[in-house]
Short mmCIF file of C-alpha atoms and ligand atoms in Angstrom, two decimals:
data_model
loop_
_atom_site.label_atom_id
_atom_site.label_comp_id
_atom_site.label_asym_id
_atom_site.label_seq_id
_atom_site.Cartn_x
_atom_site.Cartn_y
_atom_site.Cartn_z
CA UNK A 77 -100.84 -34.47 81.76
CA UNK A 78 -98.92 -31.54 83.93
CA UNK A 79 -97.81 -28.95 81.59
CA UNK A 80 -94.80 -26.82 82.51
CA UNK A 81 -94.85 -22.90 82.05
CA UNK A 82 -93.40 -23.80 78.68
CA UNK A 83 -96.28 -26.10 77.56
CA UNK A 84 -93.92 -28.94 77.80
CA UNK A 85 -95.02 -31.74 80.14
CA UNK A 86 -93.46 -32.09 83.33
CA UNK A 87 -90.36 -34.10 83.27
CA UNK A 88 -90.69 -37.58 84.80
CA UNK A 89 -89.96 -38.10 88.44
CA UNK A 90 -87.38 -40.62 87.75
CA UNK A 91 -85.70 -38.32 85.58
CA UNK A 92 -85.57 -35.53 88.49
CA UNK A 93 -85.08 -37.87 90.84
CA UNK A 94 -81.65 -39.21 89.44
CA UNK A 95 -80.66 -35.80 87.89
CA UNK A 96 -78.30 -34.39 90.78
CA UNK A 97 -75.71 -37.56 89.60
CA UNK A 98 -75.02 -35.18 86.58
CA UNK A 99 -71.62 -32.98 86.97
CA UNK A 100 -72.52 -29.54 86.16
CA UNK A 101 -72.50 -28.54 82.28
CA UNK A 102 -72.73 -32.62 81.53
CA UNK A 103 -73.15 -33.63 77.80
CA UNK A 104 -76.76 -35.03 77.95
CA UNK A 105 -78.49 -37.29 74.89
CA UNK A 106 -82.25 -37.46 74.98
CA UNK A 107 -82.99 -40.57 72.88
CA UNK A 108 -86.44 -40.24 71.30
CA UNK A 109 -86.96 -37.07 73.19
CA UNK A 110 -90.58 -36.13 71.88
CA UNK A 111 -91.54 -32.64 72.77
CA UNK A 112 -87.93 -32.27 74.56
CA UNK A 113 -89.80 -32.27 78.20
CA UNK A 114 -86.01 -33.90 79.48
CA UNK A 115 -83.81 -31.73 77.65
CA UNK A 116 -85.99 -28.91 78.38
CA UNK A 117 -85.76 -29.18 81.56
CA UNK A 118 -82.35 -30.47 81.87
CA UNK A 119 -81.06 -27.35 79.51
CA UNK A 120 -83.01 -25.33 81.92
CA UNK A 121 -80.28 -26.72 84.50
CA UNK A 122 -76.95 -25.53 82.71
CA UNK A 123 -76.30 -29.52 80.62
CA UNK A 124 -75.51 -29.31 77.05
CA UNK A 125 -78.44 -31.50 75.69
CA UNK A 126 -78.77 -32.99 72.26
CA UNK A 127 -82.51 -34.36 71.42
CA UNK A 128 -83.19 -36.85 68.97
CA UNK A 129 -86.07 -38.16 67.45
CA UNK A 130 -87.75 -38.92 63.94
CA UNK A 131 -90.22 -36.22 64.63
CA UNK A 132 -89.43 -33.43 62.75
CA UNK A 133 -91.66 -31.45 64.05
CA UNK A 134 -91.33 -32.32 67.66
CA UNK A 135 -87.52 -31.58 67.03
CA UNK A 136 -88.68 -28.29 65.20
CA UNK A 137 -90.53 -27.38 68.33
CA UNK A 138 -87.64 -27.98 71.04
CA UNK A 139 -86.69 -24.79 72.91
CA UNK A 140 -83.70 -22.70 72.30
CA UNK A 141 -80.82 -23.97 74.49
CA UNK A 142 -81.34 -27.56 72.92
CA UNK A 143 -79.86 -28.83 70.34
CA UNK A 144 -82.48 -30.95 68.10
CA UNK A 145 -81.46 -33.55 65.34
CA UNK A 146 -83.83 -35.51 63.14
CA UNK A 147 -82.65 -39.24 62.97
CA UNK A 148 -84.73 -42.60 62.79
CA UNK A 149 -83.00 -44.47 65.23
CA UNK A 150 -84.47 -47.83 63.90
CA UNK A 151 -83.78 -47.45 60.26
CA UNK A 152 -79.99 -47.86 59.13
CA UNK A 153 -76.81 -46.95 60.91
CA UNK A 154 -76.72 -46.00 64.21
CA UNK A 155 -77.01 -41.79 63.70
CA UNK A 156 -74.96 -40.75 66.81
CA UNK A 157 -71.40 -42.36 65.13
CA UNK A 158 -69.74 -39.35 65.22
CA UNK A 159 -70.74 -38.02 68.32
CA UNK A 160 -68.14 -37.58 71.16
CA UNK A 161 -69.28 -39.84 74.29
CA UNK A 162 -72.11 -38.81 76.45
CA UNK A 163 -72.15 -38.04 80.22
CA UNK A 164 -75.34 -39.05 80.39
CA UNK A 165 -77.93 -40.71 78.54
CA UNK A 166 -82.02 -40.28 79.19
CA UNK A 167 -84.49 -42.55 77.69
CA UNK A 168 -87.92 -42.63 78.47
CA UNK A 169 -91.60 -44.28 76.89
CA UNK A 170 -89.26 -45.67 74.26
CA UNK A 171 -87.89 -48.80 73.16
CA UNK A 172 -86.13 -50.26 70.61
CA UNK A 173 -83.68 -53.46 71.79
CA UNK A 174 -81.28 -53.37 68.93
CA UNK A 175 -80.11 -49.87 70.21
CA UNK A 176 -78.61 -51.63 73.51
CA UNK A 177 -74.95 -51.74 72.60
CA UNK A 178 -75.21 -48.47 70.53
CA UNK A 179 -76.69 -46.35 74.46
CA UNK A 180 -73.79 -48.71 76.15
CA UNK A 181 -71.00 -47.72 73.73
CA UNK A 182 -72.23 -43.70 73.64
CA UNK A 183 -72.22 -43.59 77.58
CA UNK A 184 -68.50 -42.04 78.89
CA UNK A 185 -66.77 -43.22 81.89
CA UNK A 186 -68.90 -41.65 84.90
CA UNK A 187 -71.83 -41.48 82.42
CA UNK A 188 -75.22 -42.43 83.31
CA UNK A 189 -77.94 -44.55 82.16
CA UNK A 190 -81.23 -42.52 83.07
CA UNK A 191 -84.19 -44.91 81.39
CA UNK A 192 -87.68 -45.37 81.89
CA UNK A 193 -90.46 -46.89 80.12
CA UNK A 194 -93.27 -49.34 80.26
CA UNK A 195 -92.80 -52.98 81.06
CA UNK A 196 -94.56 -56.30 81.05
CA UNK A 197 -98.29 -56.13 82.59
CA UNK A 198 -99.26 -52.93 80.88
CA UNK A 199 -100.75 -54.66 78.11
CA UNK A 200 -103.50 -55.27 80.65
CA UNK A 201 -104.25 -51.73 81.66
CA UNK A 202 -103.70 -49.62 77.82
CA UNK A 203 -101.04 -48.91 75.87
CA UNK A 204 -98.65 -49.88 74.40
CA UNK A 205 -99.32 -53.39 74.53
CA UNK A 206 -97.23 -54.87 71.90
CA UNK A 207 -94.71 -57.09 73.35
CA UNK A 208 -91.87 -55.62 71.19
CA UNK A 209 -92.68 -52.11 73.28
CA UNK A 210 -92.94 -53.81 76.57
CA UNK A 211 -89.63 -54.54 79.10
CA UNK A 212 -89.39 -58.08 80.27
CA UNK A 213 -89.22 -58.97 84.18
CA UNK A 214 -85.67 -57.77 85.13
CA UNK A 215 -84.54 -56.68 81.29
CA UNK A 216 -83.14 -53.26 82.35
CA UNK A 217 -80.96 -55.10 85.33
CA UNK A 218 -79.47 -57.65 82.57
CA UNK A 219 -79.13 -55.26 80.28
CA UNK A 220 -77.00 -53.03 82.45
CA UNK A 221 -75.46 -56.11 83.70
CA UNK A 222 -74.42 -56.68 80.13
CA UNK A 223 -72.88 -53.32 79.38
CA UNK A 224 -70.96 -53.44 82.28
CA UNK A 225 -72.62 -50.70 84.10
CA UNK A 226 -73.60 -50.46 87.70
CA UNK A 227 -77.21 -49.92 88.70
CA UNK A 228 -77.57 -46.99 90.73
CA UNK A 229 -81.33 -47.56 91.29
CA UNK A 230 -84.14 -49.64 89.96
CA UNK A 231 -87.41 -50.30 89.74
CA UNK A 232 -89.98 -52.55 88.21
CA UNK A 233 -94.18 -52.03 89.02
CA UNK A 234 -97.00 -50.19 88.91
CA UNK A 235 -97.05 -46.56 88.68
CA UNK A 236 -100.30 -44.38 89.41
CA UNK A 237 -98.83 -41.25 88.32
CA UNK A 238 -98.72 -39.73 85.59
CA UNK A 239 -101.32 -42.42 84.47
CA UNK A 240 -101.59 -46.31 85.10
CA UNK A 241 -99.14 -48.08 83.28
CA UNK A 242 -96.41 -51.19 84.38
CA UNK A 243 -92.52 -49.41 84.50
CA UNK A 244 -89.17 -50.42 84.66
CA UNK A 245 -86.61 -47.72 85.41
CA UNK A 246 -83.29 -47.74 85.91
CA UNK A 247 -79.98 -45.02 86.66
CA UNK A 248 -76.64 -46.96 86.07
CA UNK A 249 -73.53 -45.98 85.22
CA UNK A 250 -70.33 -46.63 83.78
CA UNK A 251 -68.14 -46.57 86.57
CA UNK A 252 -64.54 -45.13 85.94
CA UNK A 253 -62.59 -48.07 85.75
CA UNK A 254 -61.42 -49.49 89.56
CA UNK A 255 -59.16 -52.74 90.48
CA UNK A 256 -60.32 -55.51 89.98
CA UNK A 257 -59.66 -57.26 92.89
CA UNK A 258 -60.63 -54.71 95.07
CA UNK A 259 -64.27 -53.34 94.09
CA UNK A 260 -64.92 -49.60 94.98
CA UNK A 261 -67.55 -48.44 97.59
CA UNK A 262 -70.66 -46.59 95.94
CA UNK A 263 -69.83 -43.03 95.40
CA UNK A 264 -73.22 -41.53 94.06
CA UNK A 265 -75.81 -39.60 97.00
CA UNK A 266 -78.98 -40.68 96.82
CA UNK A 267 -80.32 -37.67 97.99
CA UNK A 268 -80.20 -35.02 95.91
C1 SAM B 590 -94.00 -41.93 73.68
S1 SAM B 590 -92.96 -40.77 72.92
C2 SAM B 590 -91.80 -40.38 74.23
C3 SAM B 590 -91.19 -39.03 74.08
C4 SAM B 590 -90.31 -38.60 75.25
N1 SAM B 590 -89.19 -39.47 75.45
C5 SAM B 590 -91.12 -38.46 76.51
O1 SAM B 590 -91.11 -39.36 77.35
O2 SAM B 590 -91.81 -37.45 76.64
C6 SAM B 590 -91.96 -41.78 71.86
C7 SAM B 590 -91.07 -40.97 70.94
O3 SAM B 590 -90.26 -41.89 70.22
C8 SAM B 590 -90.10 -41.37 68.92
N2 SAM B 590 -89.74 -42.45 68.02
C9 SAM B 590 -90.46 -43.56 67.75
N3 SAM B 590 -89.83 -44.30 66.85
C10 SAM B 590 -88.67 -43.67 66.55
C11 SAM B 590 -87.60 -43.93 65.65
N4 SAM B 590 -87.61 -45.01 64.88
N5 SAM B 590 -86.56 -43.07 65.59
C12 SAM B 590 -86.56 -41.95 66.36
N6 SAM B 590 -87.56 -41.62 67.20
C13 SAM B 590 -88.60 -42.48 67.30
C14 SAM B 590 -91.46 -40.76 68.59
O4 SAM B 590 -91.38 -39.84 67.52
C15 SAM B 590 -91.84 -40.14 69.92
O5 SAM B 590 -91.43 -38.80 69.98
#
């Protein structure tokens, strides 16, 4: 895998891709951030980021400029309670369904949903495999659908790089609120 100067992998493309959405000095979660390659990078890029994951040491190792807490986010209550509502919200080569509401309720108005990870499919070309790790046709769509966000962009295939693997990716976000009876024009550049 691409290594950054840091030793961090690269970020994913999807992240970079979708990161220009993000006002400047955003409030950025990265759920089940591993080795902190996303809130590396996006620290690197002037957002406040706070990392989570069960690692300890993975949290121990994330750079200064990112704030690291150790929470299982699959055991008890939901660890980010307290926490003020997020701008944005990165996810990526992680799943765990019962956290849905818990990323919908955390995400503040103009927030986005940044997610990634593997889908249906890849159980035929590695891992993971299990079906409990693995996105159903359309599940990110519903899901956003559900939380009342708007997708921005998805997609749902194969991917060659950074390995083989089936994805499903997705940027919504929580639009601030508009009439109802008269539905606002998209206001997010697709280019960065
Ligand atoms: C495949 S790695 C992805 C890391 C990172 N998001 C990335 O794409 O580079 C999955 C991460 O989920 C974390 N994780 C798995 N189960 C977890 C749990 N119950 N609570 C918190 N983190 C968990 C692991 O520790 C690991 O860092």
């Amino acid at each position: 895998m691409k290594l950054t100067h840091a030793g961090i992998s690269a970020p994913s493309a999807w992240v970079t891709r979708w990161a220009h959405l993000l006002r400047p000095g955003a409030r950025v979660l990265d759920l089940a951030c591993g080795s902190g390659r996303h809130a590396a990078w996006l620290a690197a890029r002037g957002h406040t980021v706070l990392a989570v994951d069960r690692d300890a040491d993975a949290i121990a190792g994330l750079p200064a400029g990112v704030t690291g807490r150790v929470a299982d986010l699959e055991q008890g209550t939901w660890p980010l309670a307290g926490e003020a509502p997020f701008d944005a919200i990165v996810v990526t080569n992680y799943l765990h369904r019962p956290l849905w509401p818990h990323l919908a309720a955390a995400l503040a108005p103009g927030g986005f949903w940044i997610h990634e990870t593997f889908a249906v499919g890849n159980e035929t070309v590695g891992k993971p495999s299990r079906p409990d790790f693995l996105l159903r046709p359309g599940e990110l769509l519903e899901v956003a659908r559900e939380s009342g966000l708007r997708v921005v962009a998805y997609e749902d295939g194969l991917a060659e790089v950074p390995k083989t693997a089936f994805v499903q990716r997705i940027c919504a976000v929580r639009e601030v609120a508009a009439a109802a009876d008269a539905p606002a024009p998209p206001r997010y550049r697709l280019d960065p």
